[in-house]
Amino acid sequence: MEDLSRVYDELANRAIRSRADLENWLLDEAELDSYVYEQRTVRYINSTRQTDNRDFTRAYEEYTAGLEPRIKVLNFGLLKKYAASPFRTELPTAVFGQEDKRRMSAVSIFRPENVELEKEESALAQKYQRTAGAMTVNFRGQERTLQQMARFYEETDRAVREQAWRLADGRALADSEALDNIYDRMIGLRDHVARNAGFDNYRDYVFVKKDRFDYTPDDCLRFHEAVEQSFVPLSREIDKARGEKLDIDILRPWDLRVDPESRPPLSPFNDTAGLVGGAAKVVGQIDAQLSRFFSQMTELELLDLESRKGKAPGGYQEEFAEVKLPFIFMNAAKRDNDVRTLLHECGHSFHTFLMREKGLPYFNGGANIPTEFAEVASITMEIISGEHYRGAFYNEVDSRRSNWEEAVSNVKLFTWVATIDAFQHWAYTHPDHSHEERARAWVDTFSRFSGTESYEGLETSRAYRWQRQLHIFEVPFYYIEYGIALTGALGIWSHYRRDKRSAIDLYKGALSLGASKSLPQLFGAAGLNWDLGPGALRKFADELRVAIKEYAEGP
Ligand SMILES: [Zn+2]
């Protein structure tokens, strides 16, 4: 910290006497940021690769508890210096325009009195994490988390699915009141933060806080309506077909994950070498340059894919901001989902490589790429890669089945994004609601977008289903991004099926722009219309309906 302080102080005290001074100052700041962010990333990655290595966990804690809070304060000092500079408005907008917008917006909503409230908020988020993390059940002789129970919903024996579902659900319900109380306090705090910053409600505040320059709360409400019109009917058609194939009259919540033809799960590879080799083949068929990026990741050991003792759960893509190279972490379990996850994270990695080639400055450790577009990069790879699984992972039949599962899960994702987002719009614009009103609002929202499954006799479970979505507690309003990104990814997929070459060229061009352009410009560069309205969504739903039928029935 002492060494770092000297560099921060130099930046804080440096005289800026011209536009060129300011530009150099910004680039130096970006360089410092990249260095600091890379330190954080290295420590984070090490600690997740070996959770049982005390030195690694200590090094990461040293960063989060010791360095990060102090760096935040120093960064805010630099931000204020930037905002006060008269040369700000003379910077070339092609490189600095978006960054300037983000910085001025951050300055405009900063209130010193909110710092303490935000600390309380993150303490509550940790309390939610502890409560949810402690939820385990004993099933088939083993203690399992509720996430680990999910694989039993794929069991072809319906009684096993129901037993597993009820066990997990009962465990979650045991803490429903505690979670209700945590959420009350969160809503109160967040509302207070928003009012301190001069907003009527937290929702309007969050749109500024999250740099949503290109769409409004009303656009989100229209998006919900568009999902209701186009994707809810499609989702219910899928359920109907599922019920018929399974020979079940009324689907229940535990019938939604099993293969409708009661086949065992897909088996795309036997070991990590099989996963990497298959992915290399797939990427090779997509594009030569992307394929080189993927081999570089293998050669430089930027992949940690297999599950092993001592490794943290889950998967992510992180980026070493200083050297500008990506790293992929996951826990492969020989499932179809692992292939999609790897290709998804590859999409994020290609973003890093393409920005690196372009040489744009890295503000905030590169973390400024709007999520709505960062996820276009990843979801696109997740979806279009499915066109090439035959021969790399599957035979013809299994490849179609994998694509069917992906397409169906994307239909369901649209409806779930709308559910989670619409519920939060209601919650934060009615901050004084009671628990009963909240449950009613949730059930209304849930029913508006849900499939055909019946919750008869499970009304309480349905009323508390929102408590299982960690975003609602930990990262409020962070969810619509996936819906927006999915429209972009489907647009590129549609283009790719018609003209592979031009779709990929536009995709790569848009990724190379990094965070330097607005969302409509990034979408435009990828050959997409920036359109979240009913017309665009209907087109995607229609195309998915046809594809799902093809995948289910064959050519
Ligand atoms: Zn992602």
Coordinates of N, CA and C in Angstrom, one line a residue, residues 257-439:
R257 N -37.1 -30.3 -15.6 CA -35.7 -30.4 -16.0 C -35.4 -31.8 -16.6
V258 N -36.3 -32.7 -16.4 CA -36.0 -34.1 -17.0 C -36.1 -34.1 -18.5
D259 N -35.3 -35.0 -19.1 CA -35.4 -35.1 -20.6 C -36.8 -35.6 -20.9
P260 N -37.6 -34.9 -21.8 CA -39.0 -35.4 -22.1 C -39.0 -36.8 -22.7
E261 N -37.9 -37.3 -23.2 CA -38.0 -38.6 -23.8 C -37.3 -39.6 -22.8
S262 N -37.1 -39.1 -21.6 CA -36.6 -40.0 -20.5 C -35.3 -40.7 -20.8
R263 N -34.4 -40.0 -21.5 CA -33.1 -40.5 -21.8 C -32.2 -40.1 -20.7
P264 N -31.1 -40.8 -20.5 CA -30.1 -40.3 -19.5 C -29.4 -39.0 -20.0
P265 N -28.8 -38.3 -19.1 CA -28.1 -37.0 -19.6 C -27.1 -37.2 -20.7
L266 N -26.9 -36.2 -21.5 CA -26.0 -36.3 -22.6 C -24.6 -36.4 -22.0
S267 N -23.7 -37.1 -22.8 CA -22.3 -37.3 -22.4 C -21.3 -36.9 -23.4
P268 N -20.9 -35.6 -23.4 CA -20.2 -35.0 -24.5 C -18.7 -35.4 -24.6
F269 N -18.1 -35.7 -23.4 CA -16.6 -36.0 -23.4 C -16.3 -36.8 -22.1
N270 N -15.1 -37.5 -22.1 CA -14.8 -38.3 -21.0 C -13.8 -37.7 -20.0
D271 N -13.0 -36.8 -20.5 CA -12.0 -36.1 -19.6 C -11.7 -34.7 -20.1
T272 N -10.9 -34.0 -19.4 CA -10.6 -32.6 -19.7 C -10.0 -32.5 -21.1
A273 N -9.1 -33.4 -21.5 CA -8.5 -33.4 -22.8 C -9.6 -33.5 -23.9
G274 N -10.6 -34.3 -23.6 CA -11.8 -34.4 -24.5 C -12.5 -33.1 -24.7
L275 N -12.7 -32.4 -23.5 CA -13.5 -31.2 -23.5 C -12.7 -30.1 -24.3
V276 N -11.4 -30.0 -24.0 CA -10.5 -29.0 -24.7 C -10.4 -29.3 -26.2
G277 N -10.2 -30.6 -26.5 CA -10.0 -31.0 -27.9 C -11.3 -30.7 -28.7
G278 N -12.5 -31.0 -28.1 CA -13.8 -30.8 -28.8 C -14.0 -29.3 -29.0
A279 N -13.7 -28.5 -27.9 CA -13.9 -27.1 -28.1 C -13.0 -26.5 -29.1
A280 N -11.7 -27.0 -29.2 CA -10.8 -26.5 -30.2 C -11.4 -26.8 -31.6
K281 N -11.9 -28.0 -31.8 CA -12.5 -28.3 -33.1 C -13.7 -27.4 -33.5
V282 N -14.5 -27.1 -32.5 CA -15.7 -26.3 -32.7 C -15.3 -24.9 -33.0
V283 N -14.4 -24.3 -32.2 CA -13.9 -22.9 -32.5 C -13.2 -22.8 -33.8
G284 N -12.5 -23.9 -34.2 CA -11.8 -24.0 -35.5 C -12.8 -23.8 -36.6
Q285 N -13.9 -24.4 -36.5 CA -14.9 -24.3 -37.5 C -15.6 -22.9 -37.6
I286 N -15.5 -22.2 -36.5 CA -16.2 -20.9 -36.4 C -15.3 -19.8 -37.1
D287 N -14.0 -19.8 -36.7 CA -13.1 -18.7 -37.2 C -11.6 -19.0 -36.9
A288 N -10.8 -18.7 -37.9 CA -9.3 -19.0 -37.7 C -8.7 -18.1 -36.6
Q289 N -9.0 -16.8 -36.6 CA -8.4 -16.0 -35.6 C -8.9 -16.4 -34.1
L290 N -10.2 -16.6 -34.0 CA -10.7 -17.1 -32.7 C -10.0 -18.4 -32.3
S291 N -9.8 -19.2 -33.3 CA -9.2 -20.5 -33.0 C -7.7 -20.3 -32.5
R292 N -7.0 -19.3 -33.1 CA -5.7 -19.0 -32.6 C -5.7 -18.6 -31.1
F293 N -6.7 -17.7 -30.8 CA -6.9 -17.2 -29.4 C -7.0 -18.4 -28.5
F294 N -7.9 -19.4 -28.9 CA -8.1 -20.6 -28.1 C -6.9 -21.4 -27.9
S295 N -6.1 -21.6 -28.9 CA -4.8 -22.4 -28.7 C -3.9 -21.6 -27.8
Q296 N -3.9 -20.3 -27.9 CA -3.0 -19.5 -27.0 C -3.4 -19.7 -25.6
M297 N -4.7 -19.8 -25.3 CA -5.1 -20.0 -23.9 C -4.7 -21.4 -23.4
T298 N -4.7 -22.4 -24.3 CA -4.2 -23.7 -23.9 C -2.7 -23.7 -23.7
E299 N -2.0 -23.1 -24.6 CA -0.5 -23.0 -24.5 C -0.1 -22.3 -23.2
L300 N -0.7 -21.2 -22.9 CA -0.3 -20.4 -21.8 C -1.0 -20.8 -20.5
E301 N -1.6 -22.0 -20.5 CA -2.3 -22.5 -19.3 C -3.2 -21.5 -18.7
L302 N -4.1 -21.0 -19.5 CA -5.1 -20.0 -19.0 C -6.5 -20.7 -18.9
L303 N -6.4 -22.0 -18.7 CA -7.7 -22.8 -18.5 C -7.5 -23.7 -17.3
D304 N -8.5 -23.6 -16.4 CA -8.5 -24.6 -15.3 C -9.9 -25.2 -15.3
L305 N -10.1 -26.3 -15.9 CA -11.4 -26.8 -16.2 C -11.9 -27.9 -15.3
E306 N -11.0 -28.8 -14.8 CA -11.6 -30.0 -14.2 C -11.9 -29.8 -12.7
S307 N -12.9 -30.5 -12.3 CA -13.2 -30.5 -10.9 C -12.2 -31.2 -10.0
R308 N -11.8 -30.7 -8.9 CA -10.9 -31.5 -8.0 C -11.1 -31.0 -6.6
K309 N -10.5 -31.8 -5.7 CA -10.6 -31.5 -4.3 C -9.9 -30.2 -4.0
G310 N -10.6 -29.3 -3.2 CA -10.0 -28.1 -2.8 C -10.3 -26.9 -3.7
K311 N -10.9 -27.2 -4.9 CA -11.2 -26.2 -5.8 C -12.6 -25.6 -5.5
A312 N -12.7 -24.2 -5.6 CA -14.0 -23.6 -5.4 C -15.1 -24.0 -6.4
P313 N -16.4 -24.0 -6.0 CA -17.4 -24.4 -7.0 C -17.6 -23.3 -8.1
G314 N -18.4 -23.6 -9.1 CA -18.8 -22.6 -10.1 C -17.8 -22.4 -11.2
G315 N -18.0 -21.4 -12.0 CA -17.2 -21.1 -13.1 C -17.2 -19.6 -13.4
Y316 N -16.1 -19.1 -14.0 CA -16.0 -17.7 -14.3 C -14.9 -17.5 -15.4
Q317 N -14.9 -16.3 -16.0 CA -13.8 -15.9 -16.8 C -13.3 -14.6 -16.2
E318 N -12.0 -14.5 -15.9 CA -11.4 -13.3 -15.3 C -10.3 -12.9 -16.3
E319 N -9.9 -11.6 -16.1 CA -9.0 -11.1 -17.1 C -7.8 -10.5 -16.3
F320 N -6.6 -10.8 -16.7 CA -5.4 -10.2 -16.2 C -5.3 -8.8 -16.9
A321 N -5.7 -7.8 -16.2 CA -5.8 -6.5 -16.9 C -4.5 -5.9 -17.3
E322 N -3.4 -6.2 -16.7 CA -2.1 -5.7 -17.0 C -1.6 -6.3 -18.3
V323 N -1.5 -7.7 -18.4 CA -1.1 -8.3 -19.6 C -2.2 -8.5 -20.6
K324 N -3.4 -8.2 -20.2 CA -4.6 -8.3 -21.1 C -4.8 -9.6 -21.7
L325 N -4.8 -10.6 -20.8 CA -5.1 -12.0 -21.2 C -6.2 -12.6 -20.3
P326 N -7.0 -13.5 -20.8 CA -8.1 -14.0 -20.1 C -7.8 -15.3 -19.3
F327 N -8.6 -15.7 -18.4 CA -8.4 -16.9 -17.7 C -9.8 -17.5 -17.4
I328 N -9.9 -18.8 -17.7 CA -11.2 -19.5 -17.5 C -11.1 -20.6 -16.4
F329 N -12.1 -20.5 -15.5 CA -12.2 -21.4 -14.4 C -13.5 -22.1 -14.4
M330 N -13.6 -23.4 -14.3 CA -14.8 -24.1 -14.2 C -14.7 -25.5 -13.6
N331 N -15.8 -26.1 -13.2 CA -15.7 -27.4 -12.7 C -16.5 -28.4 -13.6
A332 N -15.8 -28.9 -14.6 CA -16.4 -29.8 -15.6 C -16.8 -31.1 -14.9
A333 N -18.1 -31.5 -15.3 CA -18.6 -32.7 -14.7 C -19.1 -33.7 -15.8
K334 N -18.5 -33.6 -17.0 CA -18.8 -34.5 -18.1 C -20.2 -34.3 -18.6
R335 N -20.8 -33.1 -18.5 CA -22.2 -32.8 -18.9 C -22.2 -31.8 -20.1
D336 N -23.4 -31.9 -20.8 CA -23.6 -30.9 -21.9 C -23.4 -29.5 -21.5
N337 N -23.9 -29.2 -20.3 CA -23.8 -27.9 -19.7 C -22.3 -27.4 -19.6
D338 N -21.4 -28.3 -19.4 CA -20.0 -27.9 -19.3 C -19.5 -27.3 -20.7
V339 N -19.9 -28.0 -21.8 CA -19.5 -27.5 -23.1 C -20.0 -26.1 -23.3
R340 N -21.3 -25.9 -23.0 CA -21.9 -24.5 -23.2 C -21.2 -23.5 -22.3
T341 N -20.9 -23.9 -21.0 CA -20.2 -23.0 -20.1 C -18.8 -22.6 -20.7
L342 N -18.0 -23.6 -21.2 CA -16.7 -23.3 -21.7 C -16.8 -22.4 -22.9
L343 N -17.8 -22.6 -23.8 CA -17.9 -21.8 -25.0 C -18.4 -20.4 -24.6
H344 N -19.2 -20.3 -23.6 CA -19.7 -19.0 -23.0 C -18.4 -18.2 -22.5
E345 N -17.7 -18.8 -21.7 CA -16.5 -18.1 -21.2 C -15.5 -17.8 -22.3
C346 N -15.4 -18.7 -23.3 CA -14.5 -18.4 -24.4 C -15.0 -17.1 -25.1
G347 N -16.3 -16.9 -25.2 CA -16.8 -15.6 -25.8 C -16.3 -14.4 -25.0
H348 N -16.3 -14.5 -23.7 CA -15.7 -13.4 -22.9 C -14.2 -13.3 -23.1
S349 N -13.5 -14.4 -23.3 CA -12.1 -14.4 -23.5 C -11.8 -13.7 -24.9
F350 N -12.6 -14.0 -25.9 CA -12.3 -13.4 -27.2 C -12.5 -11.9 -27.1
H351 N -13.4 -11.5 -26.3 CA -13.5 -10.0 -26.1 C -12.2 -9.4 -25.6
T352 N -11.6 -10.1 -24.6 CA -10.3 -9.6 -24.1 C -9.2 -9.6 -25.2
F353 N -9.1 -10.7 -25.9 CA -8.1 -10.8 -27.0 C -8.3 -9.7 -28.0
L354 N -9.6 -9.5 -28.4 CA -9.8 -8.5 -29.5 C -9.6 -7.1 -29.1
M355 N -9.9 -6.8 -27.8 CA -9.6 -5.4 -27.3 C -8.1 -5.2 -27.2
R356 N -7.4 -6.3 -26.8 CA -6.0 -6.3 -26.7 C -5.3 -5.9 -28.0
E357 N -5.8 -6.5 -29.1 CA -5.3 -6.3 -30.4 C -5.5 -4.8 -30.8
K358 N -6.6 -4.3 -30.4 CA -7.0 -2.9 -30.8 C -6.2 -1.9 -29.9
G359 N -5.7 -2.3 -28.8 CA -4.9 -1.4 -27.9 C -5.7 -0.2 -27.3
L360 N -6.9 -0.4 -27.0 CA -7.7 0.7 -26.3 C -7.3 0.8 -24.9
P361 N -7.3 2.0 -24.3 CA -7.0 2.1 -22.8 C -8.0 1.3 -22.0
Y362 N -7.4 0.8 -20.9 CA -8.2 -0.1 -20.0 C -8.6 0.7 -18.8
F363 N -9.8 1.3 -18.7 CA -10.2 2.0 -17.5 C -10.8 1.0 -16.6
N364 N -10.6 1.2 -15.3 CA -11.2 0.4 -14.3 C -10.9 -1.1 -14.5
G365 N -9.7 -1.4 -14.9 CA -9.3 -2.8 -15.1 C -10.1 -3.5 -16.2
G366 N -10.6 -2.7 -17.2 CA -11.3 -3.3 -18.3 C -12.8 -3.6 -17.9
A367 N -13.1 -3.4 -16.7 CA -14.5 -3.8 -16.2 C -15.6 -2.9 -16.7
N368 N -15.3 -1.9 -17.5 CA -16.3 -1.0 -17.9 C -17.1 -1.4 -19.2
I369 N -16.8 -2.5 -19.8 CA -17.6 -3.0 -20.9 C -19.0 -3.2 -20.3
P370 N -20.1 -2.6 -21.0 CA -21.4 -2.7 -20.4 C -21.8 -4.2 -20.4
T371 N -22.3 -4.7 -19.3 CA -22.7 -6.1 -19.2 C -23.7 -6.5 -20.3
E372 N -24.6 -5.6 -20.7 CA -25.6 -5.9 -21.7 C -24.8 -6.3 -23.0
F373 N -23.6 -5.8 -23.2 CA -22.9 -6.2 -24.4 C -21.8 -7.3 -24.1
A374 N -21.2 -7.2 -23.0 CA -20.3 -8.3 -22.6 C -20.9 -9.7 -22.7
E375 N -22.2 -9.7 -22.3 CA -22.9 -11.0 -22.4 C -23.4 -11.4 -23.8
V376 N -23.4 -10.4 -24.7 CA -23.6 -10.7 -26.1 C -22.4 -11.5 -26.6
A377 N -21.2 -11.1 -26.2 CA -20.0 -11.8 -26.7 C -20.0 -13.2 -26.2
S378 N -20.4 -13.5 -25.0 CA -20.4 -14.8 -24.4 C -21.6 -15.7 -24.9
I379 N -22.8 -15.1 -24.8 CA -24.0 -16.0 -25.1 C -24.0 -16.3 -26.6
T380 N -23.4 -15.4 -27.4 CA -23.4 -15.7 -28.9 C -22.5 -17.0 -29.1
M381 N -21.4 -17.1 -28.4 CA -20.5 -18.3 -28.6 C -21.2 -19.5 -28.0
E382 N -21.9 -19.3 -26.9 CA -22.6 -20.4 -26.3 C -23.7 -21.0 -27.3
I383 N -24.4 -20.1 -28.0 CA -25.4 -20.6 -28.9 C -24.9 -21.0 -30.2
I384 N -24.1 -20.2 -30.9 CA -23.7 -20.6 -32.3 C -22.8 -21.8 -32.3
S385 N -22.0 -22.0 -31.2 CA -21.1 -23.2 -31.2 C -21.9 -24.5 -31.4
G386 N -23.2 -24.5 -31.0 CA -24.0 -25.7 -31.2 C -24.2 -26.1 -32.6
E387 N -23.9 -25.2 -33.5 CA -24.0 -25.6 -35.0 C -22.9 -26.6 -35.4
H388 N -21.9 -26.7 -34.5 CA -20.7 -27.5 -34.8 C -20.4 -28.6 -33.8
Y389 N -21.3 -29.0 -33.0 CA -21.0 -30.1 -32.0 C -20.9 -31.4 -32.7
R390 N -21.6 -31.6 -33.8 CA -21.6 -32.9 -34.4 C -20.1 -33.2 -34.9
G391 N -19.6 -34.4 -34.4 CA -18.2 -34.7 -34.8 C -17.2 -34.3 -33.7
A392 N -17.6 -33.2 -33.0 CA -16.7 -32.7 -32.0 C -17.0 -33.3 -30.6
F393 N -18.4 -33.3 -30.4 CA -18.8 -33.9 -29.1 C -19.9 -35.0 -29.2
Y394 N -20.6 -34.9 -30.3 CA -21.9 -35.7 -30.4 C -22.0 -36.3 -31.8
N395 N -22.9 -37.3 -31.9 CA -23.5 -37.7 -33.2 C -24.6 -36.8 -33.5
E396 N -25.2 -37.0 -34.7 CA -26.3 -36.1 -35.2 C -27.4 -36.0 -34.2
V397 N -27.9 -37.1 -33.6 CA -29.1 -37.0 -32.8 C -28.8 -36.3 -31.5
D398 N -27.6 -36.6 -30.9 CA -27.3 -35.9 -29.6 C -27.0 -34.4 -29.8
S399 N -26.4 -34.1 -31.0 CA -26.1 -32.7 -31.2 C -27.5 -31.9 -31.3
R400 N -28.5 -32.5 -32.0 CA -29.8 -31.8 -32.0 C -30.4 -31.7 -30.6
R401 N -30.2 -32.8 -29.9 CA -30.8 -32.7 -28.5 C -30.1 -31.6 -27.7
S402 N -28.8 -31.5 -27.8 CA -28.1 -30.4 -27.1 C -28.6 -29.0 -27.5
N403 N -28.8 -28.9 -28.8 CA -29.3 -27.6 -29.3 C -30.8 -27.3 -28.9
W404 N -31.5 -28.4 -28.8 CA -32.9 -28.3 -28.3 C -32.9 -27.8 -26.8
E405 N -32.0 -28.4 -26.0 CA -32.0 -28.0 -24.6 C -31.5 -26.5 -24.5
E406 N -30.6 -26.1 -25.3 CA -30.1 -24.7 -25.2 C -31.2 -23.8 -25.6
A407 N -31.9 -24.1 -26.7 CA -32.9 -23.2 -27.2 C -34.1 -23.1 -26.2
V408 N -34.5 -24.2 -25.6 CA -35.5 -24.2 -24.6 C -35.1 -23.4 -23.4
S409 N -33.9 -23.6 -23.0 CA -33.4 -22.9 -21.8 C -33.4 -21.4 -22.1
N410 N -33.1 -21.0 -23.3 CA -33.1 -19.5 -23.6 C -34.5 -18.9 -23.6
V411 N -35.5 -19.7 -24.1 CA -36.9 -19.3 -24.0 C -37.3 -19.1 -22.6
K412 N -36.9 -20.0 -21.7 CA -37.3 -19.9 -20.3 C -36.5 -18.8 -19.6
L413 N -35.3 -18.5 -20.1 CA -34.5 -17.4 -19.6 C -35.2 -16.1 -19.8
F414 N -35.7 -15.9 -21.0 CA -36.5 -14.7 -21.3 C -37.6 -14.5 -20.2
T415 N -38.4 -15.5 -20.0 CA -39.5 -15.4 -19.1 C -39.0 -15.2 -17.6
W416 N -37.9 -15.8 -17.3 CA -37.4 -15.6 -15.9 C -36.8 -14.2 -15.7
V417 N -36.1 -13.7 -16.7 CA -35.5 -12.4 -16.6 C -36.7 -11.4 -16.4
A418 N -37.8 -11.5 -17.2 CA -38.9 -10.6 -17.1 C -39.5 -10.7 -15.7
T419 N -39.6 -11.9 -15.1 CA -40.2 -12.1 -13.8 C -39.3 -11.4 -12.7
I420 N -38.0 -11.7 -12.8 CA -37.2 -11.1 -11.7 C -37.1 -9.6 -11.8
D421 N -37.1 -9.1 -13.1 CA -37.0 -7.6 -13.3 C -38.3 -6.9 -12.9
A422 N -39.4 -7.5 -13.4 CA -40.7 -6.8 -13.1 C -41.0 -6.8 -11.6
F423 N -40.6 -7.9 -10.9 CA -40.8 -7.9 -9.4 C -40.0 -6.8 -8.7
Q424 N -38.8 -6.6 -9.2 CA -38.0 -5.6 -8.5 C -38.5 -4.2 -8.8
H425 N -39.0 -4.0 -10.1 CA -39.6 -2.7 -10.4 C -40.7 -2.4 -9.4
W426 N -41.5 -3.4 -9.1 CA -42.6 -3.2 -8.2 C -42.1 -2.9 -6.8
A427 N -41.1 -3.8 -6.3 CA -40.7 -3.7 -4.9 C -40.1 -2.3 -4.6
Y428 N -39.3 -1.8 -5.5 CA -38.6 -0.5 -5.2 C -39.4 0.7 -5.5
T429 N -40.5 0.6 -6.2 CA -41.4 1.7 -6.4 C -42.5 1.7 -5.4
H430 N -42.6 0.6 -4.6 CA -43.5 0.5 -3.5 C -42.7 0.1 -2.2
P431 N -41.8 1.0 -1.8 CA -40.9 0.6 -0.7 C -41.5 0.3 0.6
D432 N -42.7 0.8 0.9 CA -43.4 0.6 2.2 C -44.3 -0.6 2.2
H433 N -44.1 -1.6 1.3 CA -45.1 -2.7 1.3 C -44.9 -3.6 2.5
S434 N -46.0 -4.4 2.8 CA -46.0 -5.4 3.8 C -45.5 -6.7 3.2
H435 N -45.2 -7.7 4.1 CA -44.9 -9.0 3.6 C -46.0 -9.6 2.7
E436 N -47.2 -9.4 3.1 CA -48.4 -10.0 2.4 C -48.5 -9.4 1.0
E437 N -48.3 -8.0 1.0 CA -48.4 -7.4 -0.3 C -47.3 -7.8 -1.2
R438 N -46.1 -8.0 -0.6 CA -45.0 -8.5 -1.4 C -45.2 -9.9 -2.0
A439 N -45.7 -10.8 -1.2 CA -46.0 -12.1 -1.6 C -47.1 -12.1 -2.8

